[in-house]
Short mmCIF file of C-alpha atoms in Angstrom, two decimals:
data_model
loop_
_atom_site.label_atom_id
_atom_site.label_comp_id
_atom_site.label_asym_id
_atom_site.label_seq_id
_atom_site.Cartn_x
_atom_site.Cartn_y
_atom_site.Cartn_z
CA UNK A 1 -115.51 29.01 -54.01
CA UNK A 2 -116.13 33.31 -53.53
CA UNK A 3 -113.31 35.59 -53.64
CA UNK A 4 -110.92 34.09 -56.70
CA UNK A 5 -112.25 37.19 -59.36
CA UNK A 6 -114.63 36.78 -61.91
CA UNK A 7 -115.33 33.32 -63.50
CA UNK A 8 -112.30 31.71 -61.48
CA UNK A 9 -113.55 28.64 -59.65
CA UNK A 10 -111.88 26.31 -57.71
CA UNK A 11 -111.75 23.98 -60.73
CA UNK A 12 -109.91 26.95 -62.80
CA UNK A 13 -106.00 25.79 -61.53
CA UNK A 14 -106.92 21.85 -61.52
CA UNK A 15 -104.27 20.03 -63.80
CA UNK A 16 -104.66 19.44 -67.39
CA UNK A 17 -103.70 17.02 -69.60
CA UNK A 18 -101.14 17.73 -71.70
CA UNK A 19 -99.49 15.28 -74.64
CA UNK A 20 -95.95 14.89 -73.35
CA UNK A 21 -93.29 17.15 -74.65
CA UNK A 22 -89.98 16.31 -76.02
CA UNK A 23 -87.46 20.13 -75.92
CA UNK A 24 -86.05 21.44 -78.52
CA UNK A 25 -86.27 24.50 -80.06
CA UNK A 26 -86.75 23.28 -84.12
CA UNK A 27 -89.33 24.10 -85.85
CA UNK A 28 -90.53 22.46 -89.20
CA UNK A 29 -89.18 22.88 -92.71
CA UNK A 30 -89.98 23.64 -95.90
CA UNK A 31 -94.20 22.86 -96.66
CA UNK A 32 -94.71 21.19 -93.36
CA UNK A 33 -93.53 24.85 -91.99
CA UNK A 34 -96.22 26.13 -94.29
CA UNK A 35 -99.11 24.20 -93.58
CA UNK A 36 -98.58 24.66 -89.41
CA UNK A 37 -98.39 28.37 -90.05
CA UNK A 38 -101.65 28.35 -91.65
CA UNK A 39 -103.24 26.08 -88.89
CA UNK A 40 -101.84 28.53 -86.84
CA UNK A 41 -103.25 31.36 -88.10
CA UNK A 42 -107.11 29.83 -88.78
CA UNK A 43 -106.87 28.59 -84.62
CA UNK A 44 -106.14 32.18 -83.54
CA UNK A 45 -109.03 33.35 -86.24
CA UNK A 46 -111.11 31.26 -84.56
CA UNK A 47 -110.42 31.37 -81.18
CA UNK A 48 -109.71 34.66 -80.31
CA UNK A 49 -113.08 36.98 -79.55
CA UNK A 50 -113.29 39.97 -81.72
CA UNK A 51 -113.20 43.13 -79.42
CA UNK A 52 -116.99 44.28 -79.34
CA UNK A 53 -118.29 48.16 -79.57
CA UNK A 54 -117.52 49.58 -76.47
CA UNK A 55 -122.15 50.03 -76.15
CA UNK A 56 -121.80 46.28 -76.27
CA UNK A 57 -119.13 45.11 -74.13
CA UNK A 58 -121.41 43.92 -71.29
CA UNK A 59 -124.36 42.34 -73.66
CA UNK A 60 -122.02 40.66 -75.99
CA UNK A 61 -122.00 36.62 -74.81
CA UNK A 62 -119.03 35.05 -74.19
CA UNK A 63 -117.16 33.05 -77.32
CA UNK A 64 -118.17 29.10 -77.06
CA UNK A 65 -115.89 27.31 -74.19
CA UNK A 66 -114.68 25.23 -77.19
CA UNK A 67 -113.15 27.99 -78.82
CA UNK A 68 -110.89 28.45 -75.60
CA UNK A 69 -110.43 24.39 -75.69
CA UNK A 70 -109.64 24.40 -79.56
CA UNK A 71 -106.90 26.83 -78.73
CA UNK A 72 -105.41 24.94 -74.95
CA UNK A 73 -105.42 21.76 -77.66
CA UNK A 74 -103.36 23.16 -79.78
CA UNK A 75 -100.81 24.67 -78.06
CA UNK A 76 -100.92 21.58 -75.77
CA UNK A 77 -99.98 19.38 -78.78
CA UNK A 78 -96.76 21.61 -80.08
CA UNK A 79 -94.19 19.76 -79.46
CA UNK A 80 -91.22 22.03 -80.04
CA UNK A 81 -90.22 25.00 -78.12
CA UNK A 82 -90.19 27.13 -81.65
CA UNK A 83 -93.46 26.07 -82.23
CA UNK A 84 -94.55 27.54 -79.22
CA UNK A 85 -92.88 30.53 -79.38
CA UNK A 86 -94.16 31.45 -83.13
CA UNK A 87 -97.88 30.92 -82.39
CA UNK A 88 -97.39 32.76 -79.31
CA UNK A 89 -95.36 35.96 -81.61
CA UNK A 90 -98.49 35.34 -84.05
CA UNK A 91 -100.50 36.30 -81.21
CA UNK A 92 -98.85 38.90 -79.78
CA UNK A 93 -98.54 40.71 -83.28
CA UNK A 94 -101.65 39.88 -84.86
CA UNK A 95 -104.24 40.18 -81.52
CA UNK A 96 -103.07 43.29 -79.45
CA UNK A 97 -104.24 46.74 -79.51
CA UNK A 98 -106.39 48.04 -82.39
CA UNK A 99 -103.70 51.52 -82.33
CA UNK A 100 -106.22 53.04 -84.95
CA UNK A 101 -108.97 53.50 -81.61
CA UNK A 102 -106.47 54.13 -79.46
CA UNK A 103 -105.36 56.98 -81.61
CA UNK A 104 -108.91 57.95 -82.21
CA UNK A 105 -109.70 57.94 -79.05
CA UNK A 106 -106.80 59.71 -77.59
CA UNK A 107 -108.28 62.10 -79.74
CA UNK A 108 -111.76 62.45 -78.53
CA UNK A 109 -110.49 63.32 -74.75
CA UNK A 110 -107.82 66.08 -75.84
CA UNK A 111 -110.60 67.30 -78.02
CA UNK A 112 -112.72 67.50 -74.64
CA UNK A 113 -110.64 69.10 -72.30
CA UNK A 114 -109.59 71.77 -74.57
CA UNK A 115 -113.39 72.80 -74.43
CA UNK A 116 -113.46 72.12 -71.53
CA UNK A 117 -117.06 69.87 -71.39
CA UNK A 118 -118.41 68.86 -67.95
CA UNK A 119 -116.86 65.64 -65.91
CA UNK A 120 -119.19 62.94 -67.09
CA UNK A 121 -118.28 63.39 -70.35
CA UNK A 122 -114.93 63.56 -69.51
CA UNK A 123 -114.85 60.60 -67.90
CA UNK A 124 -116.99 58.96 -70.26
CA UNK A 125 -114.25 59.44 -73.00
CA UNK A 126 -111.34 58.16 -70.75
CA UNK A 127 -113.58 55.21 -70.69
CA UNK A 128 -113.65 54.43 -73.52
CA UNK A 129 -109.80 55.01 -74.38
CA UNK A 130 -109.05 52.20 -71.62
CA UNK A 131 -110.99 49.92 -73.28
CA UNK A 132 -109.58 50.50 -76.45
CA UNK A 133 -106.11 50.44 -74.77
CA UNK A 134 -106.81 46.71 -73.74
CA UNK A 135 -105.75 43.98 -76.19
CA UNK A 136 -107.89 40.98 -78.07
CA UNK A 137 -105.71 38.55 -76.36
CA UNK A 138 -106.39 39.29 -72.98
CA UNK A 139 -110.20 37.81 -73.91
CA UNK A 140 -109.10 34.82 -75.04
CA UNK A 141 -106.32 34.89 -71.78
CA UNK A 142 -109.73 35.45 -69.41
CA UNK A 143 -112.14 33.07 -70.94
CA UNK A 144 -109.25 30.58 -70.82
CA UNK A 145 -109.44 30.73 -66.98
CA UNK A 146 -112.86 29.91 -67.02
CA UNK A 147 -111.60 26.36 -68.36
CA UNK A 148 -110.95 23.12 -66.14
CA UNK A 149 -107.21 23.84 -64.79
CA UNK A 150 -107.48 26.74 -67.49
CA UNK A 151 -104.87 29.13 -64.93
CA UNK A 152 -102.55 26.23 -64.33
CA UNK A 153 -102.41 26.41 -68.27
CA UNK A 154 -101.81 30.11 -68.13
CA UNK A 155 -99.06 30.12 -65.81
CA UNK A 156 -96.85 27.60 -68.10
CA UNK A 157 -97.96 29.60 -71.25
CA UNK A 158 -96.15 32.00 -69.47
CA UNK A 159 -93.26 30.24 -68.42
CA UNK A 160 -93.12 29.31 -72.53
CA UNK A 161 -93.29 32.39 -73.07
CA UNK A 162 -90.34 33.43 -71.19
CA UNK A 163 -88.19 30.89 -72.49
CA UNK A 164 -88.85 31.87 -75.75
CA UNK A 165 -87.79 35.52 -74.88
CA UNK A 166 -84.80 34.25 -73.54
CA UNK A 167 -83.74 32.57 -75.86
CA UNK A 168 -84.27 34.75 -78.58
CA UNK A 169 -87.28 32.66 -80.64
CA UNK A 170 -89.71 36.04 -80.00
CA UNK A 171 -88.81 39.13 -79.94
CA UNK A 172 -90.26 42.38 -80.17
CA UNK A 173 -92.25 45.07 -77.94
CA UNK A 174 -95.34 42.79 -78.91
CA UNK A 175 -94.67 39.92 -77.06
CA UNK A 176 -92.38 42.12 -73.85
CA UNK A 177 -96.39 43.58 -73.98
CA UNK A 178 -98.01 40.13 -73.76
CA UNK A 179 -96.13 39.37 -71.42
CA UNK A 180 -96.35 42.35 -69.03
CA UNK A 181 -100.64 41.25 -69.71
CA UNK A 182 -100.23 38.31 -69.00
CA UNK A 183 -97.99 38.63 -65.37
CA UNK A 184 -100.52 41.04 -64.44
CA UNK A 185 -103.67 39.10 -64.71
CA UNK A 186 -101.79 36.15 -63.05
CA UNK A 187 -101.13 38.43 -60.61
CA UNK A 188 -104.85 39.26 -59.76
CA UNK A 189 -105.16 35.44 -59.31
CA UNK A 190 -102.80 34.78 -57.09
CA UNK A 191 -102.27 38.00 -54.87
CA UNK A 192 -101.65 37.44 -51.23
CA UNK A 193 -106.05 37.38 -50.01
CA UNK A 194 -106.19 33.96 -52.36
CA UNK A 195 -102.88 32.87 -50.69
CA UNK A 196 -102.82 29.54 -47.69
CA UNK A 197 -100.00 29.77 -45.72
CA UNK A 198 -98.96 25.95 -44.70
CA UNK A 199 -95.81 24.27 -43.31
CA UNK A 200 -93.93 21.13 -43.63
CA UNK A 201 -93.51 18.48 -41.72
CA UNK A 202 -91.74 15.57 -41.74
CA UNK A 203 -95.50 14.16 -41.47
CA UNK A 204 -96.76 15.88 -44.34
CA UNK A 205 -98.28 13.87 -46.75
CA UNK A 206 -95.66 12.00 -48.58
CA UNK A 207 -96.08 13.54 -51.88
CA UNK A 208 -96.27 17.28 -50.28
CA UNK A 209 -92.21 16.51 -49.55
CA UNK A 210 -91.26 15.20 -52.33
CA UNK A 211 -92.72 18.21 -54.85
CA UNK A 212 -90.40 20.52 -51.80
CA UNK A 213 -87.57 17.86 -52.30
CA UNK A 214 -88.03 18.87 -56.47
CA UNK A 215 -88.70 22.52 -56.07
CA UNK A 216 -85.76 22.77 -54.03
CA UNK A 217 -83.54 25.41 -56.64
CA UNK A 218 -80.73 27.37 -53.98
CA UNK A 219 -79.35 23.87 -51.81
CA UNK A 220 -80.65 21.02 -53.47
CA UNK A 221 -82.12 18.22 -51.59
CA UNK A 222 -79.94 15.01 -51.58
CA UNK A 223 -81.79 12.62 -50.01
CA UNK A 224 -84.75 11.71 -47.91
CA UNK A 225 -82.43 11.42 -44.94
CA UNK A 226 -81.62 15.47 -45.76
CA UNK A 227 -85.25 16.37 -46.85
CA UNK A 228 -85.77 14.90 -43.12
CA UNK A 229 -83.21 17.42 -41.62
CA UNK A 230 -84.35 20.19 -43.28
CA UNK A 231 -87.96 20.39 -41.82
CA UNK A 232 -87.12 18.38 -38.45
CA UNK A 233 -86.10 20.27 -34.84
CA UNK A 234 -84.53 23.53 -35.38
CA UNK A 235 -85.99 24.20 -38.81
CA UNK A 236 -88.98 25.56 -40.19
CA UNK A 237 -90.32 25.01 -44.08
CA UNK A 238 -93.33 26.82 -45.33
CA UNK A 239 -94.98 27.43 -49.05
CA UNK A 240 -97.72 29.35 -50.38
CA UNK A 241 -100.88 27.56 -51.84
CA UNK A 242 -103.47 28.93 -53.54
CA UNK A 243 -106.86 28.23 -52.22
CA UNK A 244 -108.38 26.82 -54.63
CA UNK A 245 -105.90 23.90 -54.78
CA UNK A 246 -104.62 23.70 -50.93
CA UNK A 247 -101.22 21.21 -50.81
CA UNK A 248 -99.90 22.67 -54.48
CA UNK A 249 -96.83 24.44 -53.74
CA UNK A 250 -96.22 27.75 -55.58
CA UNK A 251 -93.15 29.46 -53.62
CA UNK A 252 -91.59 27.71 -50.91
CA UNK A 253 -89.39 28.75 -47.95
CA UNK A 254 -86.59 27.08 -45.48
CA UNK A 255 -85.80 28.78 -42.73
CA UNK A 256 -83.20 27.48 -40.06
CA UNK A 257 -83.82 28.77 -36.12
CA UNK A 258 -80.62 28.88 -34.79
CA UNK A 259 -78.58 30.89 -31.85
CA UNK A 260 -77.47 34.00 -34.16
CA UNK A 261 -77.18 34.74 -37.70
CA UNK A 262 -75.27 31.96 -40.00
CA UNK A 263 -72.57 32.74 -41.61
CA UNK A 264 -72.15 29.16 -43.51
CA UNK A 265 -74.87 27.06 -45.22
CA UNK A 266 -73.29 23.61 -44.65
CA UNK A 267 -74.01 24.12 -41.18
CA UNK A 268 -77.32 24.45 -41.88
CA UNK A 269 -78.09 21.95 -44.49
CA UNK A 270 -75.37 19.19 -43.38
CA UNK A 271 -74.91 19.55 -39.67
CA UNK A 272 -77.42 17.85 -37.27
CA UNK A 273 -79.55 19.47 -35.34
CA UNK A 274 -78.43 20.53 -31.15
CA UNK A 275 -80.95 17.89 -30.00
CA UNK A 276 -84.15 16.13 -31.42
CA UNK A 277 -86.44 18.53 -29.23
CA UNK A 278 -86.18 22.08 -29.94
CA UNK A 279 -85.31 24.39 -26.69
CA UNK A 280 -86.64 27.78 -26.84
CA UNK A 281 -83.75 29.26 -25.19
CA UNK A 282 -81.38 28.45 -27.79
CA UNK A 283 -83.65 30.33 -30.42
CA UNK A 284 -82.32 34.02 -31.11
CA UNK A 285 -82.39 34.30 -34.62
CA UNK A 286 -84.39 33.13 -37.79
CA UNK A 287 -82.55 32.43 -40.77
CA UNK A 288 -84.03 31.97 -44.09
CA UNK A 289 -81.61 30.31 -45.86
CA UNK A 290 -83.68 29.44 -49.46
CA UNK A 291 -86.33 30.47 -51.22
CA UNK A 292 -87.74 28.83 -54.33
CA UNK A 293 -90.19 29.42 -57.02
CA UNK A 294 -92.01 26.15 -58.51
CA UNK A 295 -93.67 27.54 -61.03
CA UNK A 296 -91.44 29.93 -63.97
CA UNK A 297 -94.54 31.16 -65.41
CA UNK A 298 -95.43 32.89 -61.79
CA UNK A 299 -92.08 34.75 -61.88
CA UNK A 300 -92.49 38.22 -61.09
CA UNK A 301 -95.69 37.87 -59.09
CA UNK A 302 -95.46 38.91 -55.66
CA UNK A 303 -95.21 35.72 -54.22
CA UNK A 304 -91.79 35.79 -52.15
CA UNK A 305 -92.15 38.90 -50.50
CA UNK A 306 -95.52 38.10 -49.04
CA UNK A 307 -94.39 34.60 -47.95
CA UNK A 308 -91.82 35.99 -46.32
CA UNK A 309 -93.98 38.66 -43.88
CA UNK A 310 -96.52 35.97 -43.38
CA UNK A 311 -94.07 33.39 -42.06
CA UNK A 312 -92.00 36.47 -39.89
CA UNK A 313 -95.49 36.53 -37.95
CA UNK A 314 -96.20 33.19 -37.88
CA UNK A 315 -92.94 32.20 -36.04
CA UNK A 316 -93.51 35.95 -33.89
CA UNK A 317 -96.48 33.65 -33.07
CA UNK A 318 -94.84 30.47 -31.99
CA UNK A 319 -91.47 32.18 -30.16
CA UNK A 320 -92.66 35.57 -29.49
CA UNK A 321 -89.47 36.54 -27.88
CA UNK A 322 -87.95 36.35 -31.59
CA UNK A 323 -86.40 39.26 -32.86
CA UNK A 324 -83.30 38.41 -35.39
CA UNK A 325 -84.49 37.64 -39.04
CA UNK A 326 -82.22 37.30 -41.77
CA UNK A 327 -81.62 35.82 -44.63
CA UNK A 328 -78.11 33.86 -45.56
CA UNK A 329 -77.97 34.49 -49.41
CA UNK A 330 -76.48 32.96 -52.64
CA UNK A 331 -74.68 35.66 -54.75
CA UNK A 332 -75.69 34.21 -57.72
CA UNK A 333 -73.46 35.58 -60.88
CA UNK A 334 -70.81 36.86 -59.17
CA UNK A 335 -67.77 35.02 -60.37
CA UNK A 336 -68.97 35.24 -63.89
CA UNK A 337 -68.50 38.83 -63.51
CA UNK A 338 -65.45 38.67 -61.55
CA UNK A 339 -64.09 36.59 -64.69
CA UNK A 340 -65.18 39.91 -67.00
CA UNK A 341 -63.43 41.74 -65.37
CA UNK A 342 -60.12 39.56 -65.49
CA UNK A 343 -60.38 38.86 -68.75
CA UNK A 344 -61.13 42.69 -70.20
CA UNK A 345 -58.07 43.35 -67.75
CA UNK A 346 -55.98 40.38 -69.84
CA UNK A 347 -56.89 42.09 -73.12
CA UNK A 348 -55.77 44.95 -72.41
CA UNK A 349 -52.49 44.11 -72.47
CA UNK A 350 -52.39 43.16 -68.70
CA UNK A 351 -53.98 46.01 -67.13
CA UNK A 352 -54.24 45.60 -63.36
CA UNK A 353 -57.32 47.58 -61.60
CA UNK A 354 -58.27 45.04 -59.35
CA UNK A 355 -55.58 43.98 -56.66
CA UNK A 356 -52.97 46.06 -54.82
CA UNK A 357 -49.19 45.22 -55.85
CA UNK A 358 -49.05 43.72 -52.96
CA UNK A 359 -51.90 41.28 -53.50
CA UNK A 360 -50.29 40.34 -57.28
CA UNK A 361 -46.92 39.78 -55.98
CA UNK A 362 -49.00 37.18 -53.33
CA UNK A 363 -50.91 35.37 -56.17
CA UNK A 364 -48.27 35.31 -58.51
CA UNK A 365 -45.39 33.83 -55.93
CA UNK A 366 -48.51 31.29 -54.89
CA UNK A 367 -50.03 30.11 -58.41
CA UNK A 368 -46.11 30.82 -60.45
CA UNK A 369 -47.87 33.39 -63.20
CA UNK A 370 -49.23 36.38 -64.01
CA UNK A 371 -52.13 37.04 -61.32
CA UNK A 372 -54.91 38.54 -63.85
CA UNK A 373 -54.46 35.55 -66.44
CA UNK A 374 -53.78 32.49 -63.31
CA UNK A 375 -57.34 33.85 -61.90
CA UNK A 376 -58.72 33.62 -65.04
CA UNK A 377 -58.41 30.10 -65.43
CA UNK A 378 -58.01 28.77 -61.26
CA UNK A 379 -61.64 30.28 -60.84
CA UNK A 380 -63.34 29.28 -64.01
CA UNK A 381 -63.62 25.93 -61.64
CA UNK A 382 -63.52 24.78 -57.91
CA UNK A 383 -59.86 23.79 -57.86
CA UNK A 384 -58.21 26.74 -56.10
CA UNK A 385 -60.08 25.72 -52.93
CA UNK A 386 -57.64 23.28 -52.27
CA UNK A 387 -54.17 25.70 -51.97
CA UNK A 388 -54.95 26.82 -48.25
CA UNK A 389 -53.02 30.00 -49.06
CA UNK A 390 -54.23 30.87 -52.14
CA UNK A 391 -57.55 30.85 -50.44
CA UNK A 392 -56.68 33.23 -47.85
CA UNK A 393 -54.17 35.35 -50.06
CA UNK A 394 -57.75 35.41 -51.63
CA UNK A 395 -59.94 36.39 -49.16
CA UNK A 396 -59.03 40.27 -48.64
CA UNK A 397 -59.71 41.36 -52.19
CA UNK A 398 -62.27 38.68 -53.02
CA UNK A 399 -64.65 40.22 -49.96
CA UNK A 400 -63.97 43.99 -51.13
CA UNK A 401 -65.04 42.77 -55.03
CA UNK A 402 -68.16 41.13 -53.88
CA UNK A 403 -68.91 44.41 -51.34
CA UNK A 404 -68.88 46.14 -54.78
CA UNK A 405 -70.05 44.04 -57.31
CA UNK A 406 -73.47 44.16 -54.54
CA UNK A 407 -73.58 46.92 -53.84
CA UNK A 408 -71.96 49.60 -56.31
CA UNK A 409 -73.01 47.57 -59.78
CA UNK A 410 -76.28 48.88 -60.99
CA UNK A 411 -79.41 47.87 -63.16
CA UNK A 412 -81.11 50.82 -64.13
CA UNK A 413 -80.13 52.46 -60.97
CA UNK A 414 -81.09 49.06 -59.41
CA UNK A 415 -78.52 46.40 -57.26
CA UNK A 416 -77.10 44.24 -60.88
CA UNK A 417 -77.38 41.34 -58.07
CA UNK A 418 -81.22 39.56 -58.70
CA UNK A 419 -81.31 38.42 -55.06
CA UNK A 420 -79.59 41.10 -53.75
CA UNK A 421 -82.51 43.61 -55.47
CA UNK A 422 -85.16 40.64 -54.35
CA UNK A 423 -84.21 41.62 -49.90
CA UNK A 424 -83.25 45.72 -50.72
CA UNK A 425 -87.09 45.84 -52.26
CA UNK A 426 -88.48 44.11 -49.28
CA UNK A 427 -86.49 46.43 -47.03
CA UNK A 428 -83.71 44.26 -45.51
CA UNK A 429 -80.42 45.85 -45.04
CA UNK A 430 -77.05 45.00 -46.97
CA UNK A 431 -75.37 43.49 -43.66
CA UNK A 432 -72.66 41.34 -43.97
CA UNK A 433 -70.62 39.28 -46.50
CA UNK A 434 -69.59 36.07 -45.94
CA UNK A 435 -66.27 34.00 -46.61
CA UNK A 436 -66.39 30.63 -47.54
CA UNK A 437 -69.98 30.30 -46.58
CA UNK A 438 -70.92 27.92 -49.36
CA UNK A 439 -68.08 25.27 -50.01
CA UNK A 440 -70.41 22.93 -52.25
CA UNK A 441 -69.19 22.50 -56.36
CA UNK A 442 -72.83 25.18 -56.94
CA UNK A 443 -71.27 27.66 -53.88
CA UNK A 444 -67.84 27.36 -55.24
CA UNK A 445 -68.60 28.32 -59.15
CA UNK A 446 -70.63 30.76 -59.16
CA UNK A 447 -69.78 32.73 -55.85
CA UNK A 448 -66.58 31.24 -55.53
CA UNK A 449 -67.95 30.44 -51.86
CA UNK A 450 -69.20 33.82 -50.70
CA UNK A 451 -72.80 34.17 -49.32
CA UNK A 452 -74.62 37.09 -48.20
CA UNK A 453 -76.88 38.19 -45.10
CA UNK A 454 -79.94 40.29 -45.72
CA UNK A 455 -81.34 41.12 -42.07
CA UNK A 456 -85.05 42.18 -41.70
CA UNK A 457 -85.22 45.67 -39.12
CA UNK A 458 -88.92 44.64 -38.72
CA UNK A 459 -89.40 48.76 -37.76
CA UNK A 460 -87.17 49.71 -40.73
CA UNK A 461 -88.33 47.54 -43.74
CA UNK A 462 -91.00 49.77 -44.58
CA UNK A 463 -88.96 52.91 -44.77
CA UNK A 464 -85.79 51.20 -46.20
CA UNK A 465 -88.28 49.70 -48.93
CA UNK A 466 -89.46 53.12 -49.64
CA UNK A 467 -85.76 54.83 -49.82
CA UNK A 468 -84.19 51.64 -52.85
CA UNK A 469 -87.45 51.58 -54.41
CA UNK A 470 -87.88 55.86 -54.56
CA UNK A 471 -84.65 57.14 -54.15
CA UNK A 472 -82.53 53.08 -55.38
CA UNK A 473 -80.21 54.14 -52.06
CA UNK A 474 -79.15 50.84 -50.63
CA UNK A 475 -79.28 50.70 -46.62
CA UNK A 476 -75.80 48.74 -45.69
CA UNK A 477 -73.97 47.69 -42.08
CA UNK A 478 -70.94 48.92 -41.36
CA UNK A 479 -68.66 45.69 -42.44
CA UNK A 480 -70.03 46.65 -45.84
CA UNK A 481 -69.32 49.85 -46.42
CA UNK A 482 -65.88 49.39 -45.26
CA UNK A 483 -65.41 47.09 -47.65
CA UNK A 484 -66.82 49.16 -50.46
CA UNK A 485 -64.74 51.73 -49.33
CA UNK A 486 -61.57 49.38 -49.65
CA UNK A 487 -62.36 48.49 -52.73
CA UNK A 488 -63.12 52.47 -53.92
CA UNK A 489 -59.85 53.04 -52.33
CA UNK A 490 -57.29 50.02 -54.33
CA UNK A 491 -59.22 49.20 -57.21
CA UNK A 492 -59.85 51.53 -60.52
CA UNK A 493 -62.30 50.04 -62.38
#
């Protein structure tokens, strides 16, 4: 298999066999803890290859395969999340960059620049500095990637590392650096040139359909008839697989072929298509309604962006007249954000900065209690959607609050909402916010039933992406900007 990078062959993604590991963030205690920690230290001293001297970097033989296999075997036998986190933390802290070497090489580069030495001497000094900046554990990861199933093991290891960080079992700059190094290596191994686009139909192998069903994280598949509908007429399902493991989904995209831009997810995932035979004149828009990553260790690797671009080209080949591309996206985190605002206003002696006086009056008359306190309780469950009068009363304020959440709430200057940030990075336009677009329990509890369309104007995605990533400007439609203006007029956050 050519083009997979140094030492990375088709066998490297094949499954590794591990003992099944029960979950639980426990670490053994007492004498067992000390014994385990000593075993970890001994393993790392034996398994992590030393960094050769710069002059010997291309002449030093690779470590014995058994050393890396020992690490894989030992790690696979750790049953508890906390044990794996402890090993990864020790690896990150004890086998990173030699800061003394970095300081020495940096001083050498600065000295040569001051002496205005010839370019060749300066370039070699800079190369020495780059070499010193490579952490030792990178060598371990590199050699593991050559083992049977080694790359898949590293994907799983990074998933464990991300979980441990989320649980705060392992923290610190050394751990964040190791995560970044591993993400960079995986990004090279899973770059778009090594990925195959595969379409799923009802005639695809049963195991592929099963994996697609299990991977669906946005709108769960309920049964086989549901799955058949999602890969049937007026629907498309595509996934990326690595060129070494065809048929193994890495990221999955579901598409609905519709007459216009959809505003309700139940119309896509529950209703039957207009006919069993596709009529091309009925198809005017392609709606990306679900994208799911099957391997958590590949978070941050640009798979979804490439998948959308490839699917657009595939659909244009199949339907040359097709010109409208849009998502119908969930808004995870909106309810949590809104409940946080309501909670802070309840604590602040009933302060109201979210609703107008007339809205407060109407909501209080319907609910029979103070607006903020009552809504805090109601929005914590899904019961409020059963009151048509309350649903109507909340539509205007929640629409403008949601518009501000997507457009105005930021993290380091970019959209706080991860789904919005993903599509805006791709160059899409925040085009429409839809009321009662997802009335499932998950949709109501996570986003008050709201969904958003991010529209892809193909000629503008490049400039929009550059503007967002460079200047942090969000391109939005008149509907969204009007709702944002209403928020700025009527709310006082």
